[in-house]
Short mmCIF file of N, CA, C and O in Angstrom, two decimals:
data_model
loop_
_atom_site.label_atom_id
_atom_site.label_comp_id
_atom_site.label_asym_id
_atom_site.label_seq_id
_atom_site.Cartn_x
_atom_site.Cartn_y
_atom_site.Cartn_z
N MET L 1 -9.38 -37.92 16.91
CA MET L 1 -10.55 -38.25 15.37
C MET L 1 -10.60 -39.31 15.34
O MET L 1 -9.77 -40.74 15.21
N LYS L 2 -11.57 -39.69 15.17
CA LYS L 2 -12.59 -40.61 15.40
C LYS L 2 -13.46 -41.06 13.93
O LYS L 2 -13.64 -42.16 13.67
N SER L 3 -13.64 -39.81 13.04
CA SER L 3 -14.44 -40.74 11.56
C SER L 3 -14.11 -39.61 10.64
O SER L 3 -13.30 -38.60 10.91
N LEU L 4 -13.74 -39.69 9.69
CA LEU L 4 -14.00 -39.31 8.00
C LEU L 4 -14.61 -38.09 9.08
O LEU L 4 -14.22 -36.85 7.67
N ALA L 5 -15.76 -37.61 8.57
CA ALA L 5 -16.84 -37.12 8.94
C ALA L 5 -16.09 -35.70 9.85
O ALA L 5 -15.84 -34.48 9.36
N GLU L 6 -15.36 -36.16 10.92
CA GLU L 6 -14.48 -35.60 11.85
C GLU L 6 -13.47 -34.75 11.12
O GLU L 6 -13.00 -33.77 11.28
N LEU L 7 -12.70 -35.65 10.24
CA LEU L 7 -11.57 -35.14 9.93
C LEU L 7 -12.10 -34.20 9.05
O LEU L 7 -11.50 -32.78 8.85
N GLU L 8 -13.26 -34.70 8.21
CA GLU L 8 -14.04 -33.33 7.06
C GLU L 8 -14.17 -32.30 8.00
O GLU L 8 -13.58 -31.21 6.86
N ALA L 9 -14.88 -32.26 8.90
CA ALA L 9 -15.09 -30.46 9.62
C ALA L 9 -13.45 -29.96 10.30
O ALA L 9 -13.93 -28.80 10.09
N ILE L 10 -12.79 -30.84 10.41
CA ILE L 10 -11.33 -29.86 10.44
C ILE L 10 -10.96 -28.92 9.67
O ILE L 10 -10.86 -27.94 9.01
N LYS L 11 -11.01 -30.22 8.36
CA LYS L 11 -10.69 -29.60 7.36
C LYS L 11 -11.50 -28.05 6.76
O LYS L 11 -10.22 -27.65 6.16
N ASN L 12 -12.85 -28.00 6.76
CA ASN L 12 -13.60 -27.63 6.77
C ASN L 12 -13.66 -26.16 7.22
O ASN L 12 -13.23 -24.86 6.84
N LYS L 13 -13.04 -26.18 8.88
CA LYS L 13 -12.56 -25.38 9.69
C LYS L 13 -11.30 -24.94 9.55
O LYS L 13 -11.25 -23.39 9.44
N MET L 14 -10.25 -24.97 8.87
CA MET L 14 -9.03 -24.93 8.68
C MET L 14 -9.05 -23.92 7.29
O MET L 14 -8.54 -22.94 7.02
N LYS L 15 -10.03 -24.63 6.62
CA LYS L 15 -10.30 -23.64 4.99
C LYS L 15 -10.53 -22.11 5.17
O LYS L 15 -10.19 -21.54 4.74
N ASN L 16 -11.56 -22.24 6.39
CA ASN L 16 -12.42 -21.30 6.18
C ASN L 16 -10.96 -20.27 6.99
O ASN L 16 -11.80 -18.71 6.76
N GLN L 17 -10.61 -20.65 8.22
CA GLN L 17 -9.61 -19.64 8.54
C GLN L 17 -8.29 -19.62 7.63
O GLN L 17 -7.91 -18.30 8.04
N VAL L 18 -7.73 -19.98 6.91
CA VAL L 18 -6.63 -19.37 5.94
C VAL L 18 -7.06 -19.04 4.86
O VAL L 18 -6.18 -18.74 3.93
N GLY L 19 -8.19 -19.01 4.52
CA GLY L 19 -8.56 -17.86 3.69
C GLY L 19 -8.45 -18.94 2.18
O GLY L 19 -7.97 -17.54 1.18
N ILE L 20 -8.42 -20.18 2.01
CA ILE L 20 -8.24 -20.50 0.96
C ILE L 20 -9.25 -19.68 -0.83
O ILE L 20 -10.00 -19.67 -0.93
N ARG L 21 -8.24 -19.63 -1.51
CA ARG L 21 -9.18 -19.27 -2.79
C ARG L 21 -10.24 -20.06 -3.42
O ARG L 21 -9.49 -21.47 -3.63
N THR L 22 -10.85 -19.43 -3.96
CA THR L 22 -12.12 -20.11 -4.59
C THR L 22 -12.00 -19.64 -6.24
O THR L 22 -11.64 -18.70 -6.44
N GLU L 23 -13.00 -20.34 -7.05
CA GLU L 23 -13.28 -19.65 -8.00
C GLU L 23 -14.27 -18.56 -8.03
O GLU L 23 -14.16 -17.92 -9.08
N ASP L 24 -14.81 -18.12 -6.97
CA ASP L 24 -15.66 -16.88 -6.76
C ASP L 24 -14.82 -15.45 -6.07
O ASP L 24 -15.34 -14.98 -5.84
N ASP L 25 -13.30 -15.94 -6.29
CA ASP L 25 -12.74 -15.17 -6.04
C ASP L 25 -12.23 -13.18 -6.94
O ASP L 25 -11.21 -12.89 -6.52
N ASN L 26 -13.48 -13.41 -7.72
CA ASN L 26 -13.48 -12.50 -9.06
C ASN L 26 -13.35 -10.80 -7.68
O ASN L 26 -13.24 -10.12 -8.98
N GLN L 27 -13.68 -10.90 -6.56
CA GLN L 27 -14.19 -9.79 -5.98
C GLN L 27 -13.04 -9.69 -4.88
O GLN L 27 -12.99 -8.92 -4.70
N THR L 28 -12.38 -10.31 -4.87
CA THR L 28 -11.30 -10.38 -3.87
C THR L 28 -10.15 -9.49 -3.66
O THR L 28 -9.41 -9.92 -5.14
N ILE L 29 -9.47 -8.93 -3.22
CA ILE L 29 -8.69 -8.07 -3.40
C ILE L 29 -7.09 -9.23 -2.54
O ILE L 29 -7.71 -9.28 -1.55
N ARG L 30 -6.22 -9.02 -3.56
CA ARG L 30 -5.18 -9.73 -3.04
C ARG L 30 -3.94 -8.58 -1.86
O ARG L 30 -3.39 -8.22 -3.19
N ILE L 31 -2.70 -9.19 -1.34
CA ILE L 31 -2.33 -8.31 -0.55
C ILE L 31 -1.14 -9.50 -0.87
O ILE L 31 -0.95 -10.49 -0.20
N VAL L 32 0.56 -9.10 -2.03
CA VAL L 32 1.69 -10.39 -1.75
C VAL L 32 2.53 -9.60 -1.38
O VAL L 32 2.64 -8.74 -1.79
N VAL L 33 3.06 -10.13 -0.26
CA VAL L 33 4.51 -9.94 -0.04
C VAL L 33 5.08 -10.43 0.12
O VAL L 33 5.52 -11.41 -0.41
N GLY L 34 6.73 -10.08 -0.39
CA GLY L 34 7.55 -10.58 -1.33
C GLY L 34 8.56 -11.62 0.43
O GLY L 34 8.74 -10.64 1.26
N MET L 35 8.49 -12.92 0.09
CA MET L 35 9.33 -12.89 1.86
C MET L 35 10.56 -13.78 1.34
O MET L 35 11.04 -15.04 1.58
N ALA L 36 11.01 -13.77 -0.17
CA ALA L 36 12.64 -14.32 -0.70
C ALA L 36 13.38 -14.00 0.99
O ALA L 36 13.06 -13.51 1.81
N THR L 37 14.42 -14.86 0.97
CA THR L 37 15.73 -13.90 1.63
C THR L 37 15.91 -12.35 1.90
O THR L 37 16.07 -11.66 3.54
N CYS L 38 15.57 -12.20 0.68
CA CYS L 38 16.28 -10.59 0.41
C CYS L 38 15.09 -10.05 1.10
O CYS L 38 15.01 -9.01 1.59
N GLY L 39 13.83 -10.14 0.66
CA GLY L 39 12.53 -9.19 1.71
C GLY L 39 12.58 -9.47 3.54
O GLY L 39 12.34 -8.50 3.85
N ILE L 40 13.04 -10.86 3.73
CA ILE L 40 13.16 -11.33 5.16
C ILE L 40 14.02 -9.95 5.99
O ILE L 40 13.82 -9.44 6.55
N ALA L 41 15.47 -10.50 4.74
CA ALA L 41 16.85 -9.23 5.46
C ALA L 41 16.21 -8.22 5.87
O ALA L 41 16.40 -7.53 6.65
N ALA L 42 15.16 -7.60 4.95
CA ALA L 42 15.04 -5.96 4.94
C ALA L 42 13.89 -5.81 5.94
O ALA L 42 14.00 -4.68 5.96
N GLY L 43 12.97 -6.85 6.14
CA GLY L 43 11.64 -6.57 7.07
C GLY L 43 10.71 -6.56 6.55
O GLY L 43 9.98 -6.03 7.13
N ALA L 44 10.64 -7.59 5.59
CA ALA L 44 9.57 -8.11 5.01
C ALA L 44 8.54 -8.98 6.22
O ALA L 44 7.09 -8.71 6.45
N ARG L 45 8.36 -9.50 7.63
CA ARG L 45 8.32 -10.44 7.93
C ARG L 45 7.40 -9.03 9.01
O ARG L 45 5.77 -9.16 9.43
N PRO L 46 7.76 -8.51 9.41
CA PRO L 46 6.79 -7.21 10.42
C PRO L 46 5.87 -6.46 9.78
O PRO L 46 4.96 -5.98 9.88
N VAL L 47 6.60 -6.41 8.11
CA VAL L 47 5.30 -5.96 7.16
C VAL L 47 4.36 -6.73 7.05
O VAL L 47 3.12 -6.35 7.12
N LEU L 48 4.68 -7.56 6.46
CA LEU L 48 3.36 -8.82 6.98
C LEU L 48 2.66 -9.05 7.88
O LEU L 48 1.58 -9.76 8.00
N ASN L 49 3.21 -9.07 8.98
CA ASN L 49 2.27 -9.30 10.48
C ASN L 49 1.18 -8.11 10.48
O ASN L 49 0.42 -8.44 11.09
N ALA L 50 1.95 -6.75 10.16
CA ALA L 50 1.18 -6.05 10.29
C ALA L 50 0.01 -5.88 9.16
O ALA L 50 -1.54 -5.21 9.84
N LEU L 51 0.02 -6.42 8.08
CA LEU L 51 -1.27 -6.75 7.18
C LEU L 51 -1.83 -7.49 7.57
O LEU L 51 -3.13 -6.65 7.91
N VAL L 52 -2.05 -8.11 7.99
CA VAL L 52 -2.35 -9.33 8.10
C VAL L 52 -3.64 -9.22 9.94
O VAL L 52 -4.78 -9.19 9.42
N GLU L 53 -2.50 -8.23 10.34
CA GLU L 53 -3.57 -7.94 12.06
C GLU L 53 -4.42 -6.73 11.51
O GLU L 53 -5.24 -7.03 11.70
N GLU L 54 -3.89 -5.78 10.38
CA GLU L 54 -4.61 -5.07 10.09
C GLU L 54 -6.32 -5.34 9.59
O GLU L 54 -7.65 -4.65 9.74
N VAL L 55 -5.52 -6.22 8.16
CA VAL L 55 -7.21 -6.68 7.88
C VAL L 55 -7.96 -7.78 8.48
O VAL L 55 -9.49 -7.41 8.61
N GLY L 56 -7.22 -8.07 9.57
CA GLY L 56 -8.39 -8.84 10.56
C GLY L 56 -9.14 -8.19 11.50
O GLY L 56 -10.24 -7.89 11.63
N LYS L 57 -8.42 -6.61 11.46
CA LYS L 57 -9.12 -6.14 12.53
C LYS L 57 -9.92 -5.19 11.70
O LYS L 57 -11.05 -4.82 12.35
N ARG L 58 -10.00 -5.39 10.66
CA ARG L 58 -10.48 -4.60 10.39
C ARG L 58 -12.17 -4.99 9.35
O ARG L 58 -12.53 -5.20 8.92
N ASN L 59 -11.65 -6.55 9.78
CA ASN L 59 -12.83 -7.19 9.40
C ASN L 59 -13.02 -7.62 7.35
O ASN L 59 -14.11 -7.56 7.62
N LEU L 60 -11.79 -7.58 6.97
CA LEU L 60 -11.90 -7.00 5.40
C LEU L 60 -12.04 -8.51 4.76
O LEU L 60 -10.73 -8.92 4.30
N SER L 61 -13.44 -8.67 4.54
CA SER L 61 -13.26 -10.26 4.38
C SER L 61 -13.18 -10.44 3.15
O SER L 61 -12.74 -11.47 1.99
N HIS L 62 -13.09 -9.64 2.15
CA HIS L 62 -12.49 -9.72 1.20
C HIS L 62 -11.12 -9.41 0.25
O HIS L 62 -11.41 -9.60 -1.13
N VAL L 63 -10.58 -9.30 1.25
CA VAL L 63 -8.73 -9.36 1.24
C VAL L 63 -8.35 -10.30 1.34
O VAL L 63 -8.47 -10.33 2.65
N THR L 64 -7.15 -11.11 1.23
CA THR L 64 -6.26 -11.67 1.37
C THR L 64 -5.12 -11.19 1.71
O THR L 64 -5.10 -10.69 0.36
N VAL L 65 -4.47 -11.87 2.02
CA VAL L 65 -2.55 -11.18 2.37
C VAL L 65 -2.22 -12.28 2.21
O VAL L 65 -2.45 -13.97 2.86
N ALA L 66 -1.33 -12.90 0.95
CA ALA L 66 -0.24 -14.08 0.72
C ALA L 66 0.95 -13.53 1.05
O ALA L 66 1.31 -12.66 1.17
N GLN L 67 1.94 -14.71 0.73
CA GLN L 67 3.14 -14.84 0.64
C GLN L 67 3.38 -14.87 -0.80
O GLN L 67 3.22 -16.03 -1.10
N THR L 68 4.78 -14.67 -1.14
CA THR L 68 5.47 -15.01 -2.36
C THR L 68 7.05 -14.92 -2.47
O THR L 68 7.31 -14.60 -1.30
N GLY L 69 8.03 -15.58 -3.50
CA GLY L 69 9.19 -15.49 -3.17
C GLY L 69 9.78 -14.09 -3.28
O GLY L 69 9.20 -13.20 -3.61
N CYS L 70 10.63 -14.81 -4.50
CA CYS L 70 11.31 -13.02 -4.57
C CYS L 70 10.69 -12.73 -5.91
O CYS L 70 9.99 -13.69 -7.18
N ILE L 71 10.70 -11.23 -6.04
CA ILE L 71 9.92 -10.27 -6.61
C ILE L 71 10.72 -9.81 -7.76
O ILE L 71 10.04 -9.62 -9.26
N GLY L 72 11.67 -9.84 -7.11
CA GLY L 72 13.13 -9.82 -8.57
C GLY L 72 13.66 -8.77 -8.51
O GLY L 72 14.42 -8.08 -9.23
N MET L 73 13.43 -7.65 -7.38
CA MET L 73 13.77 -6.45 -7.54
C MET L 73 14.43 -5.73 -5.58
O MET L 73 13.57 -5.25 -4.97
N CYS L 74 15.28 -6.52 -5.50
CA CYS L 74 16.19 -6.55 -3.94
C CYS L 74 16.28 -5.58 -3.41
O CYS L 74 15.77 -5.19 -2.02
N LYS L 75 16.32 -4.57 -4.72
CA LYS L 75 17.38 -2.94 -3.45
C LYS L 75 15.88 -2.60 -3.40
O LYS L 75 15.75 -1.41 -2.28
N PHE L 76 14.39 -3.17 -3.51
CA PHE L 76 13.51 -1.80 -3.19
C PHE L 76 12.51 -3.23 -2.10
O PHE L 76 11.74 -2.82 -1.96
N GLU L 77 13.37 -3.93 -1.57
CA GLU L 77 12.83 -4.35 -0.36
C GLU L 77 12.29 -3.69 0.72
O GLU L 77 13.04 -2.87 0.94
N PRO L 78 11.91 -4.37 1.25
CA PRO L 78 10.55 -5.11 1.28
C PRO L 78 9.81 -4.15 0.55
O PRO L 78 9.31 -3.77 0.17
N ILE L 79 8.94 -5.36 -0.46
CA ILE L 79 8.28 -5.18 -1.16
C ILE L 79 6.75 -5.96 -1.13
O ILE L 79 6.43 -7.34 -0.75
N ILE L 80 5.35 -5.17 -1.45
CA ILE L 80 3.80 -6.00 -1.82
C ILE L 80 3.32 -5.40 -2.43
O ILE L 80 3.93 -4.42 -3.25
N GLU L 81 2.63 -6.36 -3.26
CA GLU L 81 2.02 -6.23 -4.82
C GLU L 81 0.61 -6.23 -4.05
O GLU L 81 0.15 -6.91 -3.46
N VAL L 82 -1.02 -5.05 -4.62
CA VAL L 82 -1.69 -5.54 -4.22
C VAL L 82 -2.63 -5.26 -5.56
O VAL L 82 -2.61 -4.40 -6.35
N LEU L 83 -3.55 -6.60 -5.92
CA LEU L 83 -4.20 -6.71 -6.80
C LEU L 83 -5.20 -6.73 -6.53
O LEU L 83 -6.01 -7.13 -6.01
N VAL L 84 -5.86 -5.48 -7.76
CA VAL L 84 -7.46 -5.53 -6.89
C VAL L 84 -7.89 -5.66 -8.52
O VAL L 84 -7.29 -5.86 -9.82
N PRO L 85 -9.10 -6.44 -8.73
CA PRO L 85 -10.14 -7.42 -9.92
C PRO L 85 -10.32 -5.90 -10.54
O PRO L 85 -10.42 -4.90 -10.17
N ASN L 86 -9.43 -6.03 -12.00
CA ASN L 86 -10.02 -5.32 -12.69
C ASN L 86 -9.62 -4.04 -13.02
O ASN L 86 -9.63 -3.07 -13.60
N GLN L 87 -8.07 -4.38 -11.82
CA GLN L 87 -7.49 -2.78 -12.20
C GLN L 87 -5.96 -3.18 -12.24
O GLN L 87 -5.75 -4.48 -11.83
N GLU L 88 -4.46 -2.41 -12.67
CA GLU L 88 -3.43 -2.45 -13.09
C GLU L 88 -2.90 -2.79 -11.43
O GLU L 88 -3.39 -2.63 -10.35
N LYS L 89 -2.21 -3.76 -11.71
CA LYS L 89 -1.46 -4.23 -9.86
C LYS L 89 -0.57 -2.67 -9.60
O LYS L 89 -0.24 -2.36 -10.28
N VAL L 90 -0.43 -2.49 -8.13
CA VAL L 90 0.27 -1.53 -7.87
C VAL L 90 1.52 -2.71 -6.29
O VAL L 90 0.97 -3.13 -6.02
N THR L 91 2.68 -1.58 -7.40
CA THR L 91 3.81 -2.19 -6.81
C THR L 91 4.23 -1.08 -5.59
O THR L 91 4.72 -0.16 -5.82
N TYR L 92 4.10 -1.64 -3.99
CA TYR L 92 4.99 -0.83 -3.35
C TYR L 92 5.99 -1.43 -2.70
O TYR L 92 6.25 -2.49 -2.61
N ILE L 93 7.15 -0.36 -2.71
CA ILE L 93 8.29 -0.84 -2.45
C ILE L 93 8.94 0.15 -0.93
O ILE L 93 8.12 1.24 -0.49
N LYS L 94 10.24 -0.78 0.01
CA LYS L 94 10.31 0.03 0.41
C LYS L 94 9.74 0.64 2.32
O LYS L 94 9.42 1.15 2.13
N MET L 95 8.98 -0.73 1.96
CA MET L 95 8.10 -0.81 2.80
C MET L 95 7.90 -1.17 4.23
O MET L 95 9.13 -1.50 4.71
N THR L 96 7.31 -0.54 5.27
CA THR L 96 7.26 -0.48 6.71
C THR L 96 6.04 -0.84 7.29
O THR L 96 5.16 -0.83 6.88
N PRO L 97 5.92 -1.67 8.71
CA PRO L 97 4.90 -1.51 8.72
C PRO L 97 4.15 -1.08 9.13
O PRO L 97 2.77 -0.34 8.81
N GLU L 98 4.48 0.24 9.13
CA GLU L 98 3.44 1.89 9.46
C GLU L 98 3.27 2.10 8.01
O GLU L 98 2.03 2.98 7.92
N LYS L 99 4.23 2.20 6.62
CA LYS L 99 3.74 2.31 5.71
C LYS L 99 3.05 1.06 5.11
O LYS L 99 1.04 1.84 4.46
N ALA L 100 2.88 -0.18 5.76
CA ALA L 100 1.94 -0.82 5.40
C ALA L 100 0.21 -0.80 5.42
O ALA L 100 -0.62 -1.05 5.28
N LEU L 101 0.06 -0.39 7.07
CA LEU L 101 -0.84 0.37 7.06
C LEU L 101 -1.64 1.55 6.64
O LEU L 101 -3.03 1.69 6.17
N GLN L 102 -0.97 2.38 6.22
CA GLN L 102 -1.68 3.83 5.55
C GLN L 102 -2.08 3.17 3.69
O GLN L 102 -2.90 3.55 3.53
N VAL L 103 -1.26 1.88 3.57
CA VAL L 103 -1.83 1.28 2.37
C VAL L 103 -3.43 0.45 2.50
O VAL L 103 -3.72 0.57 2.08
N VAL L 104 -2.67 -0.28 3.47
CA VAL L 104 -4.59 -0.76 3.89
C VAL L 104 -5.97 0.52 3.93
O VAL L 104 -6.69 0.30 3.24
N SER L 105 -5.22 1.53 4.78
CA SER L 105 -6.55 2.61 5.02
C SER L 105 -6.62 3.49 4.23
O SER L 105 -7.89 3.03 3.42
N GLU L 106 -5.57 3.45 2.88
CA GLU L 106 -5.75 4.92 1.83
C GLU L 106 -6.32 4.00 0.60
O GLU L 106 -7.38 4.16 0.25
N HIS L 107 -5.33 2.16 0.34
CA HIS L 107 -5.59 1.97 -0.88
C HIS L 107 -6.93 1.02 -1.07
O HIS L 107 -7.47 1.13 -1.52
N ILE L 108 -6.77 -0.16 0.15
CA ILE L 108 -7.55 -0.66 0.53
C ILE L 108 -9.23 -0.48 0.44
O ILE L 108 -9.68 -0.99 0.38
N VAL L 109 -9.43 0.13 1.45
CA VAL L 109 -9.93 0.62 2.37
C VAL L 109 -11.20 1.89 1.16
O VAL L 109 -12.53 2.00 1.75
N ASN L 110 -10.15 2.76 1.08
CA ASN L 110 -11.05 4.50 0.37
C ASN L 110 -10.34 4.11 -1.49
O ASN L 110 -10.71 4.89 -1.76
N GLY L 111 -9.63 3.29 -1.46
CA GLY L 111 -9.76 2.84 -3.12
C GLY L 111 -8.37 4.22 -3.89
O GLY L 111 -8.35 4.62 -4.62
N ARG L 112 -7.54 4.87 -2.79
CA ARG L 112 -6.68 5.51 -2.82
C ARG L 112 -5.11 5.50 -3.16
O ARG L 112 -4.61 5.01 -2.25
N VAL L 113 -4.69 4.99 -4.71
CA VAL L 113 -3.11 4.67 -4.11
C VAL L 113 -1.90 5.39 -3.58
O VAL L 113 -2.01 7.15 -4.17
N CYS L 114 -1.25 5.03 -2.62
CA CYS L 114 0.00 5.88 -2.03
C CYS L 114 0.61 5.73 -3.03
O CYS L 114 1.66 4.66 -3.08
N LYS L 115 0.85 7.01 -4.09
CA LYS L 115 2.18 6.82 -4.68
C LYS L 115 3.17 7.03 -4.50
O LYS L 115 4.19 6.52 -5.17
N GLU L 116 3.28 7.72 -3.64
CA GLU L 116 4.85 8.58 -3.09
C GLU L 116 5.19 7.27 -2.35
O GLU L 116 6.61 6.71 -2.42
N TYR L 117 4.92 5.95 -2.13
CA TYR L 117 4.85 4.48 -2.06
C TYR L 117 5.21 3.38 -2.99
O TYR L 117 6.01 2.63 -3.25
N THR L 118 5.20 3.88 -4.60
CA THR L 118 5.08 2.63 -5.24
C THR L 118 6.59 3.33 -6.14
O THR L 118 7.56 3.51 -5.86
N ILE L 119 6.61 1.75 -7.01
CA ILE L 119 7.11 1.54 -7.77
C ILE L 119 8.27 3.14 -9.05
O ILE L 119 8.97 2.79 -8.93
N GLY L 120 6.59 3.14 -8.98
CA GLY L 120 6.88 3.95 -9.93
C GLY L 120 7.07 6.05 -9.78
O GLY L 120 8.19 6.14 -10.14
N ALA L 121 7.32 6.17 -7.99
CA ALA L 121 7.57 7.05 -7.30
C ALA L 121 9.12 7.48 -7.49
O ALA L 121 10.28 8.25 -7.53
N ALA L 122 9.59 5.44 -7.17
CA ALA L 122 11.17 5.56 -7.00
C ALA L 122 12.28 6.05 -8.72
O ALA L 122 12.86 6.56 -8.77
N GLN L 123 11.60 6.00 -9.69
CA GLN L 123 11.28 6.15 -11.06
C GLN L 123 12.14 7.68 -11.54
O GLN L 123 12.35 8.04 -12.92
N GLU L 124 10.60 8.74 -10.98
CA GLU L 124 10.82 9.95 -11.13
C GLU L 124 11.29 10.53 -10.39
O GLU L 124 12.49 10.32 -9.82
#
């Protein structure tokens, strides 16, 4: 690194790669994966990887995949939450990489909640 301008260029390049949220994110769909020890032990890491790969493969630039700590429902791990602007949050439970791909296809791309994987379905 030879100058502050070069450092600024590196910062801007990395900012674009990691998808840092901005004030204009009112149209961004967020997928949040519970990655506390309970989630990781239950298989959240492969779910997270599947989501990141599928969102990238489909070039869904309006979708971010993020990690969070404990969501508070350990018996339902792995858990993902889908937050679509101006809609109620949807919590998916007992996820697998295969179910995660279906959530991207059905919920994120086609706007249809996969009700059979939601917390509501577990309480019925």
